[in-house]
PDB file of C-alpha atoms in Angstrom:
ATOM      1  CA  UNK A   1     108.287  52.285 134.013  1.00  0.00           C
ATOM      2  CA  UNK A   2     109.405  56.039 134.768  1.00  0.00           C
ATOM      3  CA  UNK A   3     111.925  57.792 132.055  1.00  0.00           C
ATOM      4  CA  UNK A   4     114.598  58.723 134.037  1.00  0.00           C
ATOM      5  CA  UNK A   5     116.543  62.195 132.081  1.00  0.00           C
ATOM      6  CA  UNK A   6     120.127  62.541 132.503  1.00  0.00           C
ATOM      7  CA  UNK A   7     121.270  64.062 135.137  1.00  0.00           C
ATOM      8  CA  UNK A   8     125.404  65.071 134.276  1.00  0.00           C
ATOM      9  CA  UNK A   9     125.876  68.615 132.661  1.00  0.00           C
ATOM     10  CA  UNK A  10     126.786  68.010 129.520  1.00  0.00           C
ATOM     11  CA  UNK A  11     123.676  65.684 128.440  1.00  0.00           C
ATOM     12  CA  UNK A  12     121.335  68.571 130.091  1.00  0.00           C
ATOM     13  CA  UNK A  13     123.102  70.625 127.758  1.00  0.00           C
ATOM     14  CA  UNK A  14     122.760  69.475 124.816  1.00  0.00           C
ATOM     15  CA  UNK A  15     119.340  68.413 125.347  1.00  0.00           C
ATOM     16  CA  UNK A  16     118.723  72.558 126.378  1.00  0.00           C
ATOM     17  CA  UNK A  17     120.095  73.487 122.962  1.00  0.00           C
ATOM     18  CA  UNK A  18     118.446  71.163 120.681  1.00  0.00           C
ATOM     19  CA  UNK A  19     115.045  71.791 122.346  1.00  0.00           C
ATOM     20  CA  UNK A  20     115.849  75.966 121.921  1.00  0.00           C
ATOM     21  CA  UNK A  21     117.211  75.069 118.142  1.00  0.00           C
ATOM     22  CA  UNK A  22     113.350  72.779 117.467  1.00  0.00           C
ATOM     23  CA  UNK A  23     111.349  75.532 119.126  1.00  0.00           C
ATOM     24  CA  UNK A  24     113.095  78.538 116.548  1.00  0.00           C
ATOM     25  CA  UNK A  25     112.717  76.032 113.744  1.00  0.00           C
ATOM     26  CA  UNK A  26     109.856  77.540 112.155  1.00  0.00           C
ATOM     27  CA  UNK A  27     111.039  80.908 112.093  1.00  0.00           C
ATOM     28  CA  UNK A  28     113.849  79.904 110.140  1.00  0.00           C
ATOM     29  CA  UNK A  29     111.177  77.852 107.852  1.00  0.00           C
ATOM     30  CA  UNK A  30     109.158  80.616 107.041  1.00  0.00           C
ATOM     31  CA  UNK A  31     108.771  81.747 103.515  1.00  0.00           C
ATOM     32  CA  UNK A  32     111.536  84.686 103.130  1.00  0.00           C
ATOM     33  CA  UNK A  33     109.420  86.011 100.375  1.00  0.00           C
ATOM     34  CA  UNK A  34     107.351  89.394 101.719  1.00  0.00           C
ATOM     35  CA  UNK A  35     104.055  89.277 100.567  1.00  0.00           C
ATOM     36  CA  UNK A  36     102.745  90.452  97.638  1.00  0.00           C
ATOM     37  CA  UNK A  37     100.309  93.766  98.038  1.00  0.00           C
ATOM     38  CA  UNK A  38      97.369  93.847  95.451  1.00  0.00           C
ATOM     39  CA  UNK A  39      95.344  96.666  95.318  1.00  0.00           C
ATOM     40  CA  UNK A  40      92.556  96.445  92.957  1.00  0.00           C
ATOM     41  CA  UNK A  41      91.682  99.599  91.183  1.00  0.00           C
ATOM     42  CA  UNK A  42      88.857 101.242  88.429  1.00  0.00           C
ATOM     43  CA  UNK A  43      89.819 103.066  85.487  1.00  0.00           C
ATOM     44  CA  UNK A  44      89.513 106.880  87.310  1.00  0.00           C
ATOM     45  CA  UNK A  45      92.469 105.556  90.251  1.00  0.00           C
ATOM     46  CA  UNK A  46      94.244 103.312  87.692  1.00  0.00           C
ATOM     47  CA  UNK A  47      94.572 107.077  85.684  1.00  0.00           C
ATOM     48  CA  UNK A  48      95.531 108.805  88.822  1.00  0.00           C
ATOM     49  CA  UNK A  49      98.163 106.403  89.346  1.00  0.00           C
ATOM     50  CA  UNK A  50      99.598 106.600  85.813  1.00  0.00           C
ATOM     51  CA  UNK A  51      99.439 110.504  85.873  1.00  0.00           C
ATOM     52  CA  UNK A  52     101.660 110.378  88.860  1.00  0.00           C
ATOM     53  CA  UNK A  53     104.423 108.185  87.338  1.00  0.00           C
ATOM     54  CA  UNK A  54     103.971 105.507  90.125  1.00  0.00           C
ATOM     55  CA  UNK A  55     102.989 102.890  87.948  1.00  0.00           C
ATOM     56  CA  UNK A  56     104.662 100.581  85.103  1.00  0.00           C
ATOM     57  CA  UNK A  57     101.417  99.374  83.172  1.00  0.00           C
ATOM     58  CA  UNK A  58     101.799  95.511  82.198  1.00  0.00           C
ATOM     59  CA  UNK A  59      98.945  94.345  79.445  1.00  0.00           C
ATOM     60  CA  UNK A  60      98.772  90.635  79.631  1.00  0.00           C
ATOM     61  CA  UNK A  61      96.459  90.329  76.698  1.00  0.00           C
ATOM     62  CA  UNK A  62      97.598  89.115  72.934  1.00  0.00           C
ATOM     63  CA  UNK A  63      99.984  90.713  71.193  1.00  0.00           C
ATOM     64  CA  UNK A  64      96.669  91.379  68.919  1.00  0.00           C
ATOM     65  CA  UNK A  65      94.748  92.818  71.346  1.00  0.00           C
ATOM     66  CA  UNK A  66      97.198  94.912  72.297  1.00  0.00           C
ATOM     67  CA  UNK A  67      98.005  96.023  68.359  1.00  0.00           C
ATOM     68  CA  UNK A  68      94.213  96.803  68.558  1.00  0.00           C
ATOM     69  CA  UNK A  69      94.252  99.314  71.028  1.00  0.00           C
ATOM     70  CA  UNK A  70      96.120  99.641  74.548  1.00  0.00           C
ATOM     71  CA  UNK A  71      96.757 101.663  76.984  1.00  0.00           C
ATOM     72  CA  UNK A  72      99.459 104.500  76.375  1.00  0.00           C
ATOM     73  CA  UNK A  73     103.438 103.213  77.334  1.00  0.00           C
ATOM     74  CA  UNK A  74     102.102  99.760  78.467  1.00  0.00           C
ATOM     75  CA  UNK A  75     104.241  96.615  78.365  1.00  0.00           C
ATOM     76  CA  UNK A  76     102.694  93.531  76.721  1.00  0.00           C
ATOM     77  CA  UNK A  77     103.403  90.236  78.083  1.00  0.00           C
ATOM     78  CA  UNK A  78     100.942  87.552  77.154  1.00  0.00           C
ATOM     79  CA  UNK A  79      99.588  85.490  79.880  1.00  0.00           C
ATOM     80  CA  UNK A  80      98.639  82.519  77.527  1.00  0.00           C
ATOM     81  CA  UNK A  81     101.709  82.268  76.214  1.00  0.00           C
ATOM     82  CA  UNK A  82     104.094  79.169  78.196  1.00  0.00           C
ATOM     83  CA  UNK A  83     106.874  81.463  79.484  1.00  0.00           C
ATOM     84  CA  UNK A  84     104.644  84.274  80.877  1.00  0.00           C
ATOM     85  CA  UNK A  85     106.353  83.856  84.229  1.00  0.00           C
ATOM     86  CA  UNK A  86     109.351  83.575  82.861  1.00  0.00           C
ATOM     87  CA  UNK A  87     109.003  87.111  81.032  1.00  0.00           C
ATOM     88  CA  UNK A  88     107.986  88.638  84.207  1.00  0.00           C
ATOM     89  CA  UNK A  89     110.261  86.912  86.224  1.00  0.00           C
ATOM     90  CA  UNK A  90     113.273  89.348  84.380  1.00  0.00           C
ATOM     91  CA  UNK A  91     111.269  92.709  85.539  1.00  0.00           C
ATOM     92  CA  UNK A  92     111.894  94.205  88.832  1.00  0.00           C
ATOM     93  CA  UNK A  93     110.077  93.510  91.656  1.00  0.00           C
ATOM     94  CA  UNK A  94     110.358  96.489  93.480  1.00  0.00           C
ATOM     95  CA  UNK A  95     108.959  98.684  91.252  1.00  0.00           C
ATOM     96  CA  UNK A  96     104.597  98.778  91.317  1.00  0.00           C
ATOM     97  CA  UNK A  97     102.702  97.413  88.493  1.00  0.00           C
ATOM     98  CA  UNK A  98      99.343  98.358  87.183  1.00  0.00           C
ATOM     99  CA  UNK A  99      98.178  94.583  85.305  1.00  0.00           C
ATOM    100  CA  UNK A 100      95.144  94.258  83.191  1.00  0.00           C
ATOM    101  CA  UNK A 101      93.351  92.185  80.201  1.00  0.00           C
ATOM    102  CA  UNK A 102      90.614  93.089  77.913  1.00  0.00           C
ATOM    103  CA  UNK A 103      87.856  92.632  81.358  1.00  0.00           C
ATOM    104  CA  UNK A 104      90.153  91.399  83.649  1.00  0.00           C
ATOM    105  CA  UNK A 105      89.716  87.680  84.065  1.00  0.00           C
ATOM    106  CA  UNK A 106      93.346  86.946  82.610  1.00  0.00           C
ATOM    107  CA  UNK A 107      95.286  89.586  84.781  1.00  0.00           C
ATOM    108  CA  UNK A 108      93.424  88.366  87.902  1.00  0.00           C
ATOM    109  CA  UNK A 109      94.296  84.739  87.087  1.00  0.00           C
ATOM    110  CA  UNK A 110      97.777  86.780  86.255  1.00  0.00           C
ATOM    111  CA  UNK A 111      97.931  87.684  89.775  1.00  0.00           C
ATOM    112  CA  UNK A 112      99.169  84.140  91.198  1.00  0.00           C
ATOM    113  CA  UNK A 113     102.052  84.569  89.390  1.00  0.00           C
ATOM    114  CA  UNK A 114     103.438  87.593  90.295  1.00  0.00           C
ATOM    115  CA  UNK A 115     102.560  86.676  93.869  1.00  0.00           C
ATOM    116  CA  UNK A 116     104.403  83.207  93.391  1.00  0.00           C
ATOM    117  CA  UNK A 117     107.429  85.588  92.166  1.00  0.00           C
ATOM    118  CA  UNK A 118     107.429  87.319  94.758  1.00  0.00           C
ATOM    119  CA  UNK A 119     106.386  90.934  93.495  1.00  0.00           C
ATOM    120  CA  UNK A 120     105.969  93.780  96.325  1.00  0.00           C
ATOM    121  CA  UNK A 121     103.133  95.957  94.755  1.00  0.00           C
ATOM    122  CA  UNK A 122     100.470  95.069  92.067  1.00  0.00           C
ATOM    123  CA  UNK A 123      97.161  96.998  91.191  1.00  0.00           C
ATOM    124  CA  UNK A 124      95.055  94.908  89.450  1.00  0.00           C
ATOM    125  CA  UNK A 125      92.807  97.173  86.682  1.00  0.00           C
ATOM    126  CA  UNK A 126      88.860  95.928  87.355  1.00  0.00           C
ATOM    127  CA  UNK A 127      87.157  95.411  84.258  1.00  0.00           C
ATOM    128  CA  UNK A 128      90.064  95.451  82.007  1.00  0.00           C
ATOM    129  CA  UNK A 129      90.798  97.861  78.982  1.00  0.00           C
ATOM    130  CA  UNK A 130      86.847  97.132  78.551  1.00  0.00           C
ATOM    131  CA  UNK A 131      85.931  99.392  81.598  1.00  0.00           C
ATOM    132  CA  UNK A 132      88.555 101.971  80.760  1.00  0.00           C
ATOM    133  CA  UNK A 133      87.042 102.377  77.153  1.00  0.00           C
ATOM    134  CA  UNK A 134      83.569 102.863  79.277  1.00  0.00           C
ATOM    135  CA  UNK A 135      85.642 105.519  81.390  1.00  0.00           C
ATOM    136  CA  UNK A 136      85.926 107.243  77.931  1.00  0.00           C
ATOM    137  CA  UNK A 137      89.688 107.187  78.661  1.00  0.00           C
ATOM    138  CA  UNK A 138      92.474 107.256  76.271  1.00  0.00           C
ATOM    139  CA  UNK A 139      93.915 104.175  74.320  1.00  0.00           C
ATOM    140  CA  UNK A 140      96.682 103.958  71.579  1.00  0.00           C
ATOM    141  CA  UNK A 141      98.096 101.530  68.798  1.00  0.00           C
TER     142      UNK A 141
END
């Protein structure tokens, strides 16, 4: 048996606007976070970068690793520690970060989080302190 639509005005509509209102439904669903940019980075560009002042450095290793040696003006926020994302969560988001570990396995497992968080701009430090060390570049304690 045929389904017959409604014929008077105001049925046709209302059934107008509710299909119009379904079909922009997913635009108004879509995640209002922008995506987060990650640009990974060796020691000579991850210099460059911190030369130029366009960079907040963010060490995610121990606060002992970090006592042992780190990278001059860098923040330490421990990624093993349980409110890591809550300690990053209070830093703007805005601004670019340069992230790294001791060989960069932690601040590329860091990475979800400041994606999840909604950060703009991350560069990601391959190999860690370890490969800036190999750089012959500077640390401090």
């Amino acid at each position: 048996m045929p389904v017959s639509l409604p014929t008077t005005r105001p049925m046709k509509t209302f059934l107008t606007t509710t299909l119009l209102l379904l079909l922009t439904l997913p635009v108004f669903a879509a995640d209002p976070i922008a995506k987060t940019e990650i640009t990974h980075v060796d020691p000579k560009a991850a210099a460059a970068l911190i030369d130029e002042k366009k960079v907040t450095i963010l060490d995610v290793r121990t606060d002992a690793e970090y006592k042992d040696g780190h990278l001059a003006n860098a923040i330490n926020h421990d990624f093993t520690e349980d409110d890591f994302k809550t300690q990053i969560d209070t830093l703007d988001k805005e601004k670019p970060y340069l992230i790294h570990c001791q060989s960069g396995a932690r601040s590329a497992k860091s990475l979800k989080a400041f994606k999840a968080l909604g950060f703009k701009h991350i560069y990601h430090l391959d190999g860690g302190i370890s490969a800036w060390k190999d750089a012959s570049l500077p640390v401090t304690k």
